Amino acid sequence: MHASQGTQEFVENITYDELKIGQSARQVRTLTLSDIQAFAAVSGDINPTHVDEGYASETMAHGVTGHGMWGGTLISSLLGTVFPGPGTVYVEQMLHFKLPVRVGDTLTVTATVTAKDDAEKRVSLDCQVINQSGETVLSGTAVVLAPTQKVRRPAMQVEQWRSFDPQVRLDALLASVSHLEAVRCAVVHPCDTESLRGALDAGRHGLIVPVLIGPEAKLRSVAEAAGLDLTGIEIIPVSHSVEAAERAVELAVSGDVEALMKGSLHTDELMHAVVVARPMRTKRRLSHVFRFDVPMYDKPLLISDAALNIHPTLEEKADIVQNAITLAHALGVPQPKVAILAAVETVNVKMQSTLDAAALCKMADRGQITGGTLDGPLAFDNAVSMEAVRIKGIKSEVAGNADILIVPDLESGNMLAKQLEYLAGATTCGVVLGARVPIALTSRADGANARVASAALAKLLAHHYRKVQP
């Protein structure tokens, strides 16, 4: 079972008789400064460790941390509203505080039934609170009186504190690659404000050493109008965007740069230059992978291919899957869970996407796709929601907890990606794999932060390629 922060229409319990040994549920919450301030106001705990940045920076924690009992309330929330839910009465709670929780940490709270007392209807649960790095920050055991009568009531809506901070998520991504040296990157035709600012910001963050390729007069005009400083930045002057793409590919082939970054030109202009240069190609097909931070999901989500391959064949989908797994490995996920999406979770001979999904899973079984755990076909809800998995009775290692979503075609993938970004408040970046060097590829509508994040992916892959040639 899975529940995340957000608006619920109903609250419904799980009765004592329905609970089974080993059954579990989880919720996800990201700590914000507002959470700390609200907890301090309600509890009266104004310990300067939690509310005084000047004092907290001098402590062993080197900064403001959340109240320890804030983590305890997350366990209480899970038990009281979801698992077992309404009608649950606390009897006992033991807690062990292991690590501090800082602003921006995303915590996954899990409760698992370990014992049942039929005489008193008592249930013992193992409680774990784990941060985004997989570290246990809080653990313990709870004993509750489980409800014996079924309850389902409209959820009472209370004011929600903002719990998703895009800047914190971006900072975490940048911190994860800060130990790696910057890589030389050809920035192709960055002739508008956002693409130029994104390239310069990526350089300032130590992600890349930008080599700007484009009409020099136009580059300097854009920089001057936006107040951007090009001092010390290498510029390779060319006449137009097509020439910029060709020159960038030449630099990649010669080894003078280790990554490419799209500027304000059209994607097909850049990718055409890559495709026609045979030394740039590898044994795999080129494919694009989005990386999303989604407010309602407890870990980064990779989606492919929503930008390059329009109607991929089964063979091409195998490359798309393998490329996405490569990025997941570089991001530190050793065995990513890969959901092959379709409109339904059963094989239907009239729906090619379901046949391809089943074939891809069998290819993984036979070692033709390696490094990940595949399942499909899976509908979108089954891929990301443990509640949908429970309701539909799906048995799967991937369902409800996917790291990677493989879409049937570009149209469905592109719509899914834009819905996550524009309706769900997700933040995104993207990179192309399958070439000799990674290609940071964003939409011309993306802002500087998306370009910086994409440069972080390119930097990570460039270092990965030094060890494992694509």
Coordinates of C-alpha atoms in Angstrom, one line a residue:
M1 CA 0.0 0.0 0.0
H2 CA 1.3 3.5 -0.8
A3 CA 0.0 6.9 0.2
S4 CA 1.6 10.3 -0.4
Q5 CA 1.0 13.7 0.8
G6 CA -1.8 15.5 -1.0
T7 CA -5.6 15.8 -1.1
Q8 CA -7.6 12.6 -0.3
E9 CA -11.3 12.3 -1.1
F10 CA -12.0 9.6 1.6
V11 CA -10.2 8.0 4.5
E12 CA -10.8 4.3 4.9
N13 CA -9.4 1.9 7.4
I14 CA -8.2 -1.7 7.4
T15 CA -9.8 -3.7 10.1
Y16 CA -8.0 -6.1 12.4
D17 CA -9.3 -9.1 10.5
E18 CA -8.1 -7.7 7.2
L19 CA -4.5 -7.2 8.5
K20 CA -2.0 -9.8 7.8
I21 CA 1.5 -10.5 9.2
G22 CA 4.0 -8.9 6.8
Q23 CA 1.5 -6.4 5.3
S24 CA 2.8 -2.9 5.1
A25 CA 2.0 0.6 4.0
R26 CA 4.1 3.7 3.4
Q27 CA 3.8 7.5 3.1
V28 CA 6.2 10.1 1.7
R29 CA 6.9 13.6 3.0
T30 CA 9.5 16.2 2.2
L31 CA 10.6 18.4 5.1
T32 CA 10.3 22.1 4.4
L33 CA 11.3 25.2 6.5
S34 CA 7.6 25.8 6.8
D35 CA 7.1 22.4 8.4
I36 CA 9.8 23.2 11.0
Q37 CA 8.3 26.6 11.8
A38 CA 4.7 25.2 12.0
F39 CA 5.8 22.4 14.3
A40 CA 7.7 24.8 16.5
A41 CA 4.6 27.1 16.7
V42 CA 2.2 24.2 17.6
S43 CA 4.5 22.4 20.0
G44 CA 6.1 25.4 21.6
D45 CA 9.5 23.8 21.0
I46 CA 11.7 26.7 19.9
N47 CA 15.0 25.0 20.5
P48 CA 17.5 27.1 18.5
T49 CA 18.8 23.9 16.9
H50 CA 15.6 24.0 14.8
V51 CA 14.8 27.7 14.4
D52 CA 18.0 29.7 14.7
E53 CA 20.3 29.3 11.7
G54 CA 23.1 31.2 13.3
Y55 CA 23.1 29.0 16.3
A56 CA 22.5 25.7 14.4
S57 CA 25.4 26.3 12.1
E58 CA 27.7 26.1 15.0
T59 CA 26.4 22.8 16.3
M60 CA 27.4 19.3 15.3
A61 CA 24.6 19.2 12.7
H62 CA 26.1 22.4 11.0
G63 CA 22.6 23.8 10.2
V64 CA 19.0 23.8 11.1
T65 CA 17.4 20.3 11.5
G66 CA 13.8 19.2 11.9
H67 CA 12.4 18.3 15.3
G68 CA 12.9 14.6 16.1
M69 CA 9.3 14.2 17.0
W70 CA 8.2 15.6 13.6
G71 CA 9.4 12.2 12.3
G72 CA 7.3 10.5 15.0
T73 CA 4.2 12.4 13.9
L74 CA 4.7 11.0 10.4
I75 CA 4.4 7.5 11.8
S76 CA 1.3 8.6 13.7
S77 CA -0.2 10.0 10.6
L78 CA 0.3 6.8 8.7
L79 CA -1.2 4.7 11.5
G80 CA -4.1 7.0 12.1
T81 CA -5.2 7.8 8.6
V82 CA -4.1 4.9 6.4
F83 CA -2.8 1.8 8.1
P84 CA -4.8 0.6 10.0
G85 CA -6.6 4.0 9.7
P86 CA -9.6 5.5 11.4
G87 CA -10.5 3.8 14.7
T88 CA -6.9 3.0 15.5
V89 CA -5.9 3.6 19.1
Y90 CA -2.2 4.1 20.1
V91 CA -1.1 1.8 22.9
E92 CA 2.7 2.2 22.7
Q93 CA 5.4 3.7 20.5
M94 CA 9.1 3.2 20.8
L95 CA 11.4 5.4 18.8
H96 CA 15.2 5.3 18.0
F97 CA 16.5 8.6 16.5
K98 CA 19.5 7.8 14.3
L99 CA 20.2 10.7 12.0
P100 CA 19.1 14.4 11.7
V101 CA 16.5 15.4 9.2
R102 CA 17.3 18.6 7.2
V103 CA 15.2 20.9 5.0
G104 CA 14.7 19.2 1.6
D105 CA 15.1 15.7 2.9
T106 CA 12.4 13.4 1.5
L107 CA 11.3 10.7 4.0
T108 CA 9.6 7.4 3.3
V109 CA 7.7 6.2 6.3
T110 CA 6.9 2.5 6.4
A111 CA 4.9 0.5 8.9
T112 CA 4.8 -3.4 8.7
V113 CA 2.7 -5.7 10.7
T114 CA 4.9 -8.0 12.8
A115 CA 2.4 -9.6 15.3
K116 CA -1.3 -9.8 16.1
D117 CA -3.1 -10.5 19.5
D118 CA -6.5 -11.9 18.7
A119 CA -7.7 -11.6 22.3
E120 CA -7.2 -7.9 22.6
K121 CA -7.1 -7.0 18.9
R122 CA -3.7 -5.5 19.3
V123 CA -1.3 -5.2 16.4
S124 CA 2.5 -4.7 16.6
L125 CA 4.2 -2.8 13.8
D126 CA 7.8 -2.3 12.8
C127 CA 8.2 1.4 11.9
Q128 CA 11.0 2.8 9.6
V129 CA 11.7 6.3 8.4
I130 CA 14.2 6.4 5.5
N131 CA 15.6 9.4 3.7
Q132 CA 16.2 9.9 0.0
S133 CA 19.7 8.5 0.3
G134 CA 18.4 5.2 1.7
E135 CA 19.6 6.0 5.3
T136 CA 17.4 5.2 8.3
V137 CA 16.8 8.4 10.2
L138 CA 14.2 7.0 12.7
S139 CA 13.0 3.5 13.6
G140 CA 10.9 1.8 16.2
T141 CA 7.9 -0.3 17.1
A142 CA 4.3 0.6 17.6
V143 CA 1.5 -1.2 19.3
V144 CA -2.1 -0.2 18.5
L145 CA -5.6 -1.4 19.0
A146 CA -6.8 -2.0 15.5
P147 CA -10.3 -1.1 14.4
T148 CA -12.8 -3.9 14.2
Q149 CA -15.5 -2.1 12.3
K150 CA -15.0 -0.8 8.7
V151 CA -14.9 3.0 8.4
R152 CA -15.0 5.0 5.2
R153 CA -15.6 8.7 5.6
P154 CA -15.0 11.9 3.5
A155 CA -11.6 13.3 4.3
M156 CA -11.6 16.5 6.2
Q157 CA -9.5 19.0 4.3
V158 CA -7.1 21.2 6.2
E159 CA -4.7 23.8 5.0
Q160 CA -1.7 22.1 3.3
W161 CA 1.8 23.3 3.9
R162 CA 4.0 23.5 0.7
S163 CA 6.1 20.3 0.8
F164 CA 7.9 20.3 -2.5
D165 CA 10.7 22.7 -3.1
P166 CA 12.1 22.5 -6.6
Q167 CA 15.2 24.5 -5.7
V168 CA 16.0 22.0 -2.9
R169 CA 15.7 19.1 -5.3
L170 CA 17.9 20.8 -7.9
D171 CA 20.5 21.5 -5.2
A172 CA 20.4 17.9 -4.2
L173 CA 21.1 16.8 -7.8
L174 CA 24.0 19.2 -8.1
A175 CA 25.4 18.1 -4.8
S176 CA 25.4 14.5 -6.0
V177 CA 27.8 15.3 -8.8
S178 CA 29.9 18.0 -7.0
H179 CA 32.8 15.6 -6.4
L180 CA 33.3 15.2 -10.2
E181 CA 35.4 17.6 -12.2
A182 CA 33.7 19.7 -14.8
V183 CA 33.7 18.4 -18.4
R184 CA 34.3 20.4 -21.6
C185 CA 30.9 20.8 -23.2
A186 CA 30.0 22.2 -26.6
V187 CA 27.0 24.4 -26.2
V188 CA 25.3 24.5 -29.6
H189 CA 23.9 27.9 -30.7
P190 CA 22.8 29.3 -27.3
C191 CA 21.4 32.4 -29.0
D192 CA 18.6 33.3 -26.6
T193 CA 18.7 34.4 -23.0
E194 CA 17.6 31.2 -21.3
S195 CA 19.9 28.8 -23.2
L196 CA 22.9 31.2 -22.7
R197 CA 22.1 31.7 -19.1
G198 CA 21.7 28.0 -18.5
A199 CA 25.1 27.2 -20.1
L200 CA 26.8 29.9 -18.0
D201 CA 25.0 28.8 -14.8
A202 CA 26.1 25.2 -15.5
G203 CA 29.7 26.5 -15.8
R204 CA 29.4 28.5 -12.6
H205 CA 28.1 25.4 -10.7
G206 CA 31.2 23.4 -11.9
L207 CA 29.2 21.1 -14.1
I208 CA 30.7 22.0 -17.5
V209 CA 33.4 24.1 -19.1
P210 CA 31.2 25.7 -21.7
V211 CA 32.4 26.1 -25.2
L212 CA 29.9 28.4 -26.9
I213 CA 29.4 27.7 -30.7
G214 CA 27.3 30.2 -32.6
P215 CA 27.4 33.6 -34.4
E216 CA 29.7 35.6 -32.0
A217 CA 28.0 39.0 -32.6
K218 CA 24.6 37.5 -31.7
L219 CA 26.0 35.7 -28.7
R220 CA 27.5 38.9 -27.3
S221 CA 24.4 40.9 -28.1
V222 CA 22.2 38.4 -26.1
A223 CA 24.7 38.4 -23.3
E224 CA 24.7 42.2 -23.1
A225 CA 21.0 42.5 -23.2
A226 CA 20.6 39.9 -20.4
G227 CA 23.5 41.3 -18.3
L228 CA 25.5 38.1 -18.7
D229 CA 29.3 38.1 -18.5
L230 CA 31.2 36.2 -21.2
T231 CA 34.7 37.0 -19.8
G232 CA 36.9 34.0 -20.0
I233 CA 34.3 31.9 -21.9
E234 CA 35.6 30.2 -25.1
I235 CA 33.6 31.1 -28.2
I236 CA 33.8 29.3 -31.5
P237 CA 32.2 31.6 -34.1
V238 CA 30.1 30.1 -36.9
S239 CA 27.5 31.6 -39.3
H240 CA 24.3 29.7 -38.3
S241 CA 22.7 27.0 -36.3
V242 CA 23.4 24.1 -38.7
E243 CA 27.1 24.9 -38.9
A244 CA 27.1 25.2 -35.1
A245 CA 25.7 21.7 -34.8
E246 CA 28.2 20.3 -37.3
R247 CA 31.2 22.0 -35.5
A248 CA 30.0 20.7 -32.1
V249 CA 29.9 17.1 -33.4
E250 CA 33.4 17.5 -34.9
L251 CA 34.7 18.5 -31.5
A252 CA 33.0 15.5 -29.9
V253 CA 34.5 13.1 -32.5
S254 CA 38.0 14.5 -32.0
G255 CA 37.6 14.2 -28.2
D256 CA 38.0 17.9 -27.6
V257 CA 34.7 18.0 -25.7
E258 CA 33.0 15.2 -23.6
A259 CA 29.4 16.4 -23.9
L260 CA 27.0 18.4 -26.1
M261 CA 24.4 20.8 -24.9
K262 CA 21.5 22.1 -27.0
G263 CA 21.0 25.8 -27.2
S264 CA 18.2 27.6 -29.0
L265 CA 18.3 25.6 -32.3
H266 CA 15.7 23.0 -33.2
T267 CA 16.3 19.5 -31.9
D268 CA 16.3 18.0 -35.4
E269 CA 19.1 20.3 -36.5
L270 CA 21.3 19.1 -33.7
M271 CA 20.4 15.4 -33.9
H272 CA 20.8 15.3 -37.7
A273 CA 24.4 16.4 -37.3
V274 CA 24.9 13.6 -34.7
V275 CA 23.2 10.9 -36.8
V276 CA 25.1 11.5 -40.0
A277 CA 28.5 11.5 -38.2
R278 CA 29.2 7.8 -38.1
P279 CA 32.0 8.1 -35.4
M280 CA 29.4 9.5 -33.1
R281 CA 27.2 6.4 -33.2
T282 CA 27.4 3.4 -30.9
K283 CA 25.8 0.0 -31.2
R284 CA 22.6 1.3 -29.6
R285 CA 20.0 3.6 -31.1
L286 CA 19.9 7.2 -29.9
S287 CA 17.2 7.8 -27.3
H288 CA 16.2 10.6 -24.9
V289 CA 15.5 10.1 -21.2
F290 CA 13.7 12.6 -19.0
R291 CA 14.5 12.8 -15.3
F292 CA 11.6 14.1 -13.2
D293 CA 11.2 15.2 -9.6
V294 CA 7.5 14.7 -9.0
P295 CA 5.9 16.2 -5.8
M296 CA 3.7 13.1 -5.3
Y297 CA 6.4 10.5 -5.9
D298 CA 9.1 9.6 -3.4
K299 CA 12.1 9.3 -5.8
P300 CA 13.3 10.6 -9.2
L301 CA 11.4 9.1 -12.2
L302 CA 13.0 8.4 -15.6
I303 CA 10.8 8.5 -18.7
S304 CA 11.8 7.3 -22.2
D305 CA 11.5 8.0 -25.1
A306 CA 9.4 11.1 -25.3
A307 CA 11.6 13.2 -27.6
L308 CA 13.4 11.3 -30.4
N309 CA 11.9 8.0 -31.5
I310 CA 8.3 8.5 -32.9
H311 CA 7.1 4.9 -33.4
P312 CA 9.9 2.7 -32.1
T313 CA 10.1 -1.0 -33.2
L314 CA 10.6 -3.8 -30.6
E315 CA 14.3 -3.8 -31.4
E316 CA 14.5 -0.1 -31.0
K317 CA 12.6 -0.2 -27.7
A318 CA 15.2 -2.7 -26.4
D319 CA 17.8 0.0 -27.0
I320 CA 15.6 2.6 -25.4
V321 CA 15.2 0.5 -22.3
Q322 CA 19.0 -0.3 -22.1
N323 CA 19.9 3.4 -22.4
A324 CA 17.5 4.3 -19.6
I325 CA 19.0 1.6 -17.4
T326 CA 22.5 3.1 -18.1
L327 CA 21.4 6.5 -16.9
A328 CA 19.8 4.9 -13.8
H329 CA 23.1 3.1 -13.0
A330 CA 25.0 6.4 -13.4
L331 CA 22.5 8.0 -11.0
G332 CA 23.3 5.3 -8.4
V333 CA 20.3 3.0 -8.9
P334 CA 22.0 -0.5 -9.2
Q335 CA 18.9 -2.5 -10.3
P336 CA 16.3 0.0 -11.5
K337 CA 12.6 -1.2 -11.7
V338 CA 11.5 -0.7 -15.3
A339 CA 7.8 -0.4 -16.1
I340 CA 6.8 -1.0 -19.7
L341 CA 3.7 1.2 -20.1
A342 CA 0.5 0.5 -22.1
A343 CA -3.1 1.4 -21.6
V344 CA -3.8 -1.9 -19.8
E345 CA -1.9 -4.3 -17.6
T346 CA -2.8 -7.4 -19.6
V347 CA -1.5 -8.7 -23.0
N348 CA -4.0 -7.9 -25.8
V349 CA -3.2 -9.1 -29.3
K350 CA -5.0 -6.0 -30.7
M351 CA -2.7 -3.6 -28.8
Q352 CA 0.9 -3.7 -30.1
S353 CA 2.2 -1.9 -27.0
T354 CA 1.2 -4.8 -24.8
L355 CA 2.8 -7.4 -27.1
D356 CA 6.0 -5.3 -27.2
A357 CA 6.0 -5.0 -23.4
A358 CA 5.7 -8.8 -22.9
A359 CA 8.4 -9.4 -25.4
L360 CA 10.8 -6.9 -23.7
C361 CA 10.3 -8.6 -20.4
K362 CA 11.1 -12.0 -22.0
M363 CA 14.2 -10.4 -23.6
A364 CA 15.3 -9.3 -20.1
D365 CA 14.7 -12.9 -18.9
R366 CA 17.0 -14.2 -21.6
G367 CA 19.8 -11.6 -21.0
Q368 CA 19.1 -9.5 -24.1
I369 CA 18.4 -6.5 -21.8
T370 CA 20.5 -6.4 -18.6
G371 CA 20.9 -4.3 -15.4
G372 CA 17.3 -3.8 -14.5
T373 CA 14.1 -5.5 -13.4
L374 CA 11.4 -5.3 -16.1
D375 CA 7.6 -5.8 -16.0
G376 CA 4.9 -5.0 -18.4
P377 CA 2.5 -4.3 -19.8
L378 CA 1.6 -2.0 -16.9
A379 CA -0.9 0.9 -17.0
F380 CA 0.5 4.2 -15.6
D381 CA -1.4 3.9 -12.3
N382 CA -0.1 0.4 -11.7
A383 CA 3.4 1.5 -12.4
V384 CA 3.5 4.3 -9.8
S385 CA 0.7 3.6 -7.2
M386 CA 0.8 0.9 -4.7
E387 CA -2.8 1.5 -3.9
A388 CA -3.7 0.8 -7.6
V389 CA -1.6 -2.4 -7.4
R390 CA -3.4 -3.5 -4.2
I391 CA -6.8 -2.9 -5.6
K392 CA -6.1 -4.8 -8.9
G393 CA -4.2 -7.6 -7.1
I394 CA -1.1 -7.3 -9.2
K395 CA 1.9 -9.3 -8.2
S396 CA 5.1 -7.6 -9.3
E397 CA 8.5 -6.4 -8.1
V398 CA 8.1 -3.3 -10.3
A399 CA 4.4 -2.2 -10.0
G400 CA 3.8 0.7 -7.8
N401 CA 7.5 1.5 -7.3
A402 CA 9.0 2.0 -10.8
D403 CA 12.2 3.9 -11.3
I404 CA 11.8 4.0 -15.1
L405 CA 8.7 4.4 -17.3
I406 CA 9.1 3.2 -20.9
V407 CA 6.3 4.7 -23.0
P408 CA 4.8 3.1 -26.2
D409 CA 5.6 6.0 -28.5
L410 CA 6.7 9.6 -28.6
E411 CA 3.2 11.1 -28.6
S412 CA 2.1 9.3 -25.4
G413 CA 5.5 10.0 -23.8
N414 CA 5.5 13.6 -24.7
M415 CA 2.0 14.2 -23.4
L416 CA 2.8 12.4 -20.1
A417 CA 6.0 14.4 -19.6
K418 CA 4.3 17.7 -20.2
Q419 CA 1.4 16.8 -17.9
L420 CA 3.8 16.0 -15.1
E421 CA 5.6 19.3 -15.6
Y422 CA 2.6 21.6 -16.2
L423 CA -0.2 20.0 -14.2
A424 CA 1.7 18.1 -11.4
G425 CA 4.4 20.7 -10.7
A426 CA 7.2 18.3 -11.5
T427 CA 10.7 19.6 -12.4
T428 CA 12.5 18.0 -15.3
C429 CA 15.8 17.7 -17.2
G430 CA 16.8 15.4 -20.0
V431 CA 19.7 13.8 -21.8
V432 CA 20.3 11.8 -25.0
L433 CA 22.1 8.5 -24.8
G434 CA 23.3 6.2 -27.6
A435 CA 26.0 8.6 -28.9
R436 CA 29.7 8.6 -28.0
V437 CA 29.1 11.6 -25.7
P438 CA 26.0 12.5 -23.7
I439 CA 23.8 15.3 -25.1
A440 CA 22.0 17.6 -22.7
L441 CA 18.7 18.1 -24.5
T442 CA 15.9 20.4 -23.3
S443 CA 12.9 22.2 -24.8
R444 CA 13.4 25.7 -26.1
A445 CA 10.6 26.6 -23.6
D446 CA 12.7 25.3 -20.6
G447 CA 14.3 27.8 -18.2
A448 CA 17.9 28.0 -17.1
N449 CA 17.4 25.6 -14.1
A450 CA 16.2 22.8 -16.4
R451 CA 19.3 23.3 -18.5
V452 CA 21.6 23.3 -15.5
A453 CA 20.0 20.0 -14.3
S454 CA 20.4 18.5 -17.8
A455 CA 24.1 19.6 -17.7
A456 CA 24.4 17.7 -14.4
L457 CA 23.1 14.5 -16.1
A458 CA 25.6 15.1 -19.0
K459 CA 28.5 15.5 -16.5
L460 CA 27.5 12.4 -14.7
L461 CA 27.3 10.3 -17.9
A462 CA 30.5 11.7 -19.3
H463 CA 32.4 10.5 -16.2
H464 CA 30.5 7.1 -16.5
Y465 CA 31.6 6.8 -20.1
R466 CA 35.2 7.3 -19.0
K467 CA 34.9 4.0 -17.2
V468 CA 32.4 2.2 -19.5
Q469 CA 32.5 3.1 -23.2
P470 CA 29.0 3.5 -24.6

